[in-house]
mmCIF file of C-alpha atoms in Angstrom:
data_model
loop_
_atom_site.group_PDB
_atom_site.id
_atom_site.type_symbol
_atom_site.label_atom_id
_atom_site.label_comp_id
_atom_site.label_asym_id
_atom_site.label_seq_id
_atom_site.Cartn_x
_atom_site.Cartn_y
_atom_site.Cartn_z
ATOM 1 C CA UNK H 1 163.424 42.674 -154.795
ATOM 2 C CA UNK H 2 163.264 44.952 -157.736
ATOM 3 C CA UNK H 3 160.860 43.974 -161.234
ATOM 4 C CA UNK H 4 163.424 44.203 -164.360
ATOM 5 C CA UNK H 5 160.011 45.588 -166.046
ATOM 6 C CA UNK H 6 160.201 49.150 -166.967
ATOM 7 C CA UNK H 7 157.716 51.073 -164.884
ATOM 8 C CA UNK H 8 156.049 54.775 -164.806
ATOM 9 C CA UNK H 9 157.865 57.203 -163.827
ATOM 10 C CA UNK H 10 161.029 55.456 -163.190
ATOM 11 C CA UNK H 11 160.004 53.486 -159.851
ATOM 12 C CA UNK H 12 160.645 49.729 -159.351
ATOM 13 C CA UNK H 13 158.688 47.240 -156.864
ATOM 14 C CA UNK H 14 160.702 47.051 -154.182
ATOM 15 C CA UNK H 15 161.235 50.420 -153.094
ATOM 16 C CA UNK H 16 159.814 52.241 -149.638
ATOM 17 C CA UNK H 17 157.934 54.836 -149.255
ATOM 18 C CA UNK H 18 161.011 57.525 -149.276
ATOM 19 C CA UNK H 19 162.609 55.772 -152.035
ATOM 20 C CA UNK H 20 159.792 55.925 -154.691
ATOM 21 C CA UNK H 21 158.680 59.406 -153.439
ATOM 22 C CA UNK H 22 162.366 60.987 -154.127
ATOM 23 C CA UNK H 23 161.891 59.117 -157.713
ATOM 24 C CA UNK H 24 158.840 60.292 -158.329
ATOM 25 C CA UNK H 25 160.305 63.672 -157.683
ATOM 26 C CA UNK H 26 158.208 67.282 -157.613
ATOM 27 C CA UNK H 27 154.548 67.092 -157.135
ATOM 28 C CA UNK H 28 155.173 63.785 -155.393
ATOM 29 C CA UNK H 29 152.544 64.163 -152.257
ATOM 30 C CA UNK H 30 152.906 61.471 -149.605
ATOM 31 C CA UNK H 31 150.348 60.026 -147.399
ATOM 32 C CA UNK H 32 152.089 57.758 -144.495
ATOM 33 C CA UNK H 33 149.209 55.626 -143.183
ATOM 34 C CA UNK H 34 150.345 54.418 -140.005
ATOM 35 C CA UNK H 35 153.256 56.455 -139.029
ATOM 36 C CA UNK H 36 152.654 55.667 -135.104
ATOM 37 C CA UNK H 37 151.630 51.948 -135.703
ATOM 38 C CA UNK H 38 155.419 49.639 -134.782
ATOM 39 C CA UNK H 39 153.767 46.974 -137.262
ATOM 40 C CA UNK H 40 152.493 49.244 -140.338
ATOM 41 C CA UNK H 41 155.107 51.972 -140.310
ATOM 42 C CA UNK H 42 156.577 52.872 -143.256
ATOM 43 C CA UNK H 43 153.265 52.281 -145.462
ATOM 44 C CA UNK H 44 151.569 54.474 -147.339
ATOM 45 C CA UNK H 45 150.621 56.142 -150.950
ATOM 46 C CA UNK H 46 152.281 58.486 -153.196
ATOM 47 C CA UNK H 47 150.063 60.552 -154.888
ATOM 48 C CA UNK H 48 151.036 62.705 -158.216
ATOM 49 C CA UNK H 49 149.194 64.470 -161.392
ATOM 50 C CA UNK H 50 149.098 65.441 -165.053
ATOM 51 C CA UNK H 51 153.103 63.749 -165.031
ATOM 52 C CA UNK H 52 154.292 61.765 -168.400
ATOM 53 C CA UNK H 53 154.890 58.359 -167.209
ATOM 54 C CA UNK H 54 157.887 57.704 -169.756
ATOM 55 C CA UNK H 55 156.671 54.984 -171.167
ATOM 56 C CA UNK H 56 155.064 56.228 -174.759
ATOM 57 C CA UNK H 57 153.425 59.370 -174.818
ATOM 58 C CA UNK H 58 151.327 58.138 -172.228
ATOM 59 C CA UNK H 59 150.346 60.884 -168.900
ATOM 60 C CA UNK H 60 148.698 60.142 -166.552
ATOM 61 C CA UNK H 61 145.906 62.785 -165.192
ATOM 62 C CA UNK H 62 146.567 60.988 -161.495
ATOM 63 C CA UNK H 63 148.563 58.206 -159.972
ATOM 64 C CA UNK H 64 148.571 56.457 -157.007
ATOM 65 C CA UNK H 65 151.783 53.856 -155.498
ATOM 66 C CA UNK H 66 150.872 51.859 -152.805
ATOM 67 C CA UNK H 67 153.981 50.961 -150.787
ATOM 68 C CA UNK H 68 152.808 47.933 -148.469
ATOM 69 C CA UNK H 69 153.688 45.182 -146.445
ATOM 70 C CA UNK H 70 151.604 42.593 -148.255
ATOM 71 C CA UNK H 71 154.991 40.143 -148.322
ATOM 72 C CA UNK H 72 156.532 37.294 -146.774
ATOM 73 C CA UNK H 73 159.509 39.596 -144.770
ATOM 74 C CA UNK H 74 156.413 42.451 -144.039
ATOM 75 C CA UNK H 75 158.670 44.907 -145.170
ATOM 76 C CA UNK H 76 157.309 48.359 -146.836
ATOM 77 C CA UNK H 77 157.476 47.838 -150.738
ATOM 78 C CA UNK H 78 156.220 49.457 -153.585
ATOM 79 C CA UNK H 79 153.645 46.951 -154.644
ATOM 80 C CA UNK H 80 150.609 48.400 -156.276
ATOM 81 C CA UNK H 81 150.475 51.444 -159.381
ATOM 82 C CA UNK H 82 147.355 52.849 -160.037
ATOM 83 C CA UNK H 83 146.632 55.617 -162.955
ATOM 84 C CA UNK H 84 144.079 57.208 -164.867
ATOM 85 C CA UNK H 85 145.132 58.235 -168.197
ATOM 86 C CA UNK H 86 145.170 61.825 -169.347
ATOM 87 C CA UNK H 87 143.834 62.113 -172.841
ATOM 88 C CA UNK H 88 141.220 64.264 -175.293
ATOM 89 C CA UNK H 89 138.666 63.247 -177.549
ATOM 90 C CA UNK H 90 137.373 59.825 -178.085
ATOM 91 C CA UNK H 91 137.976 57.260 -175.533
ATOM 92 C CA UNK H 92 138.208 54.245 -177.964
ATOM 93 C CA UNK H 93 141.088 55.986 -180.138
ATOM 94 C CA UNK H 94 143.065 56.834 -176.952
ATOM 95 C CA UNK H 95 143.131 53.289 -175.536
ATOM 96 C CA UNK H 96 144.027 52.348 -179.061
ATOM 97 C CA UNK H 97 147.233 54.698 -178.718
ATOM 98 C CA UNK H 98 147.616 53.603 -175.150
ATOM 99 C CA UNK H 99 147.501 49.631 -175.961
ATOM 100 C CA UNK H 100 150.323 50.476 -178.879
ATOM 101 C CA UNK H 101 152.716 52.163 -176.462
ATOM 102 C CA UNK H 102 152.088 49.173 -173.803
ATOM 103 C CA UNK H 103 152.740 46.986 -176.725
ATOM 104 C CA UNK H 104 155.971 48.416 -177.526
ATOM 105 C CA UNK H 105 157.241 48.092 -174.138
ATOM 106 C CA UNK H 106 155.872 44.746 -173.051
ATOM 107 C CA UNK H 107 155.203 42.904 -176.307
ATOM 108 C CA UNK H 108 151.664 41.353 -177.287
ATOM 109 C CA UNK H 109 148.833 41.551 -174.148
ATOM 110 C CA UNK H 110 147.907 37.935 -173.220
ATOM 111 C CA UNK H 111 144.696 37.982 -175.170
ATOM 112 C CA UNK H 112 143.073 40.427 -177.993
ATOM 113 C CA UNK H 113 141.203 43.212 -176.992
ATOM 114 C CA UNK H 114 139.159 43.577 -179.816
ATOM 115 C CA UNK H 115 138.490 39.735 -180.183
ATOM 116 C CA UNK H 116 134.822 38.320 -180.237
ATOM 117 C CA UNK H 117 134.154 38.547 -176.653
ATOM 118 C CA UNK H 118 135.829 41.700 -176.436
ATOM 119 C CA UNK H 119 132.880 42.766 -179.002
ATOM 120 C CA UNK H 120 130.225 41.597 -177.288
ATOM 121 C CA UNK H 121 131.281 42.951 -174.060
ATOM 122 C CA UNK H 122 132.142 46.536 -175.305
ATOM 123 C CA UNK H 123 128.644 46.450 -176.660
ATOM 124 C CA UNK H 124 127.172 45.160 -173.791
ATOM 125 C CA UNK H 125 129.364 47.278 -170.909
ATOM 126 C CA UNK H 126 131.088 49.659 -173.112
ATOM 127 C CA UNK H 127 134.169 48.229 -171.413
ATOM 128 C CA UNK H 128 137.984 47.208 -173.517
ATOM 129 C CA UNK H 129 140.261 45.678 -171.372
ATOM 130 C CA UNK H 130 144.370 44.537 -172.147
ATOM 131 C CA UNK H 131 146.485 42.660 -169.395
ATOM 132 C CA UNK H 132 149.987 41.490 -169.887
ATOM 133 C CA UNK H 133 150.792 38.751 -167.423
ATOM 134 C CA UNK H 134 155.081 39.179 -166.951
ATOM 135 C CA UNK H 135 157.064 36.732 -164.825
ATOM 136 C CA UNK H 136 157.400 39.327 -161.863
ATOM 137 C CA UNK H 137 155.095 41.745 -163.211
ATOM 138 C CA UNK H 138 150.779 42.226 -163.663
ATOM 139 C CA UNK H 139 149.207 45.330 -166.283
ATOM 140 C CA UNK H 140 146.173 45.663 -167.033
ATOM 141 C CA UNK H 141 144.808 48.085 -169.450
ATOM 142 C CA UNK H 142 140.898 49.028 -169.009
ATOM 143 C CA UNK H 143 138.809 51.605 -170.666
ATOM 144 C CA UNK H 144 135.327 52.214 -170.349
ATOM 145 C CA UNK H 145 132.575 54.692 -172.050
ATOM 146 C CA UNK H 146 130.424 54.935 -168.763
ATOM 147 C CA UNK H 147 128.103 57.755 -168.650
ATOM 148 C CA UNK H 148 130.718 60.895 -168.854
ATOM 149 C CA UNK H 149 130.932 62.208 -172.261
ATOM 150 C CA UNK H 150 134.888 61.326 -172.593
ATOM 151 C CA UNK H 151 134.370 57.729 -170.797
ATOM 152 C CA UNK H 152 137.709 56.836 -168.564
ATOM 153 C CA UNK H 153 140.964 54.864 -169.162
ATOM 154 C CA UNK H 154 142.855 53.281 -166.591
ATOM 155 C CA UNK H 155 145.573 51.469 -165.927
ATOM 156 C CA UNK H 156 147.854 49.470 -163.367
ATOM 157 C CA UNK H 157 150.952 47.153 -162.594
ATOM 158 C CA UNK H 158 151.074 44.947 -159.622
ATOM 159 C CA UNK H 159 153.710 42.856 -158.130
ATOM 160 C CA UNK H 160 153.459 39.095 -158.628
ATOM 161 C CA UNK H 161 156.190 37.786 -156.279
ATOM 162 C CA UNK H 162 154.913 39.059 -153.249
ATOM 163 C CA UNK H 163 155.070 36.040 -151.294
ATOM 164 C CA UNK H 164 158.164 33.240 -151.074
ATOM 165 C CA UNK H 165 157.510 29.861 -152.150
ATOM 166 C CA UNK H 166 159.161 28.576 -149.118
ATOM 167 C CA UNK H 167 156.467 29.863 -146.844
ATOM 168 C CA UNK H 168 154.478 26.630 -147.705
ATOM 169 C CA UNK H 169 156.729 24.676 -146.341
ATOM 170 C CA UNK H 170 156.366 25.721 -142.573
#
């Protein structure tokens, strides 16, 4: 079960462990979590840094996939992306650039970033967040000023058909 959503680094959901890791290509470092364990085999992470993720100018300073078996069949799929966003300067400007090249590749996010609430929260938390809600697919966008000069930006897609509908009817 592969997303038709264009992902970092050229991975889709769906793929194991070996698959995504020979995707990912050099610097791909892979962390097999149960490798003895008949029931969790084949899960793990693939970890990889300061990599463009081909979508926008957008790198990524680290990045995490998370191959599980959170799924009906509990097979090992890629399920669960995880970056933080390489960038210099000021944190509000880069997830400005960062929520246009997300916009170009998966159209409006579901709300406004920079609404009302948005306002009052960024003032409150020093927090912006985006998320696009796709029929197979889940990004969210989040940046936040925190105490480090630079502030962070994050960002991450996850799965949304995990599960089969048809489980509900056992």
């Amino acid at each position: 079960e592969e997303s038709a959503v264009q992902l970092p680094l050229g991975v889709q959901f769906g793929m194991t462990l070996e698959e995504a890791a020979v995707v990912i290509g050099e610097g791909a470092q892979v962390e097999e979590w149960y490798p003895d364990d008949p029931v969790l085999y084949g899960t793990g992470s693939i970890f990889v840094e300061n990599v463009p993720l081909g979508i926008g100018d957008l790198q990524a300073a680290f990045a995490s996939f998370e191959v599980t078996r959170s799924n009906s069949p509990r097979e090992p799929r890629l399920a669960y992306i995880t970056l933080s966003l390489a960038y210099e300067g000021n944190c509000i400007a880069a997830f400005r650039s960062a929520l246009a090249d997300l916009t170009a590749v998966y159209g409006q996010p579901d709300g406004d970033p920079f609404d009302e609430y948005a306002r009052e929260s960024y003032q409150e938390y020093g927090n912006l967040d985006a998320s696009w809600t796709l029929p197979d697919t889940r990004i969210h966008l989040s940046m936040n000023q925190g105490l480090s000069e630079n502030g962070s930006i994050d960002l991450s897609y996850s799965y949304r058909l995990c599960y089969d509908l048809s489980d509900l009817d056992q």
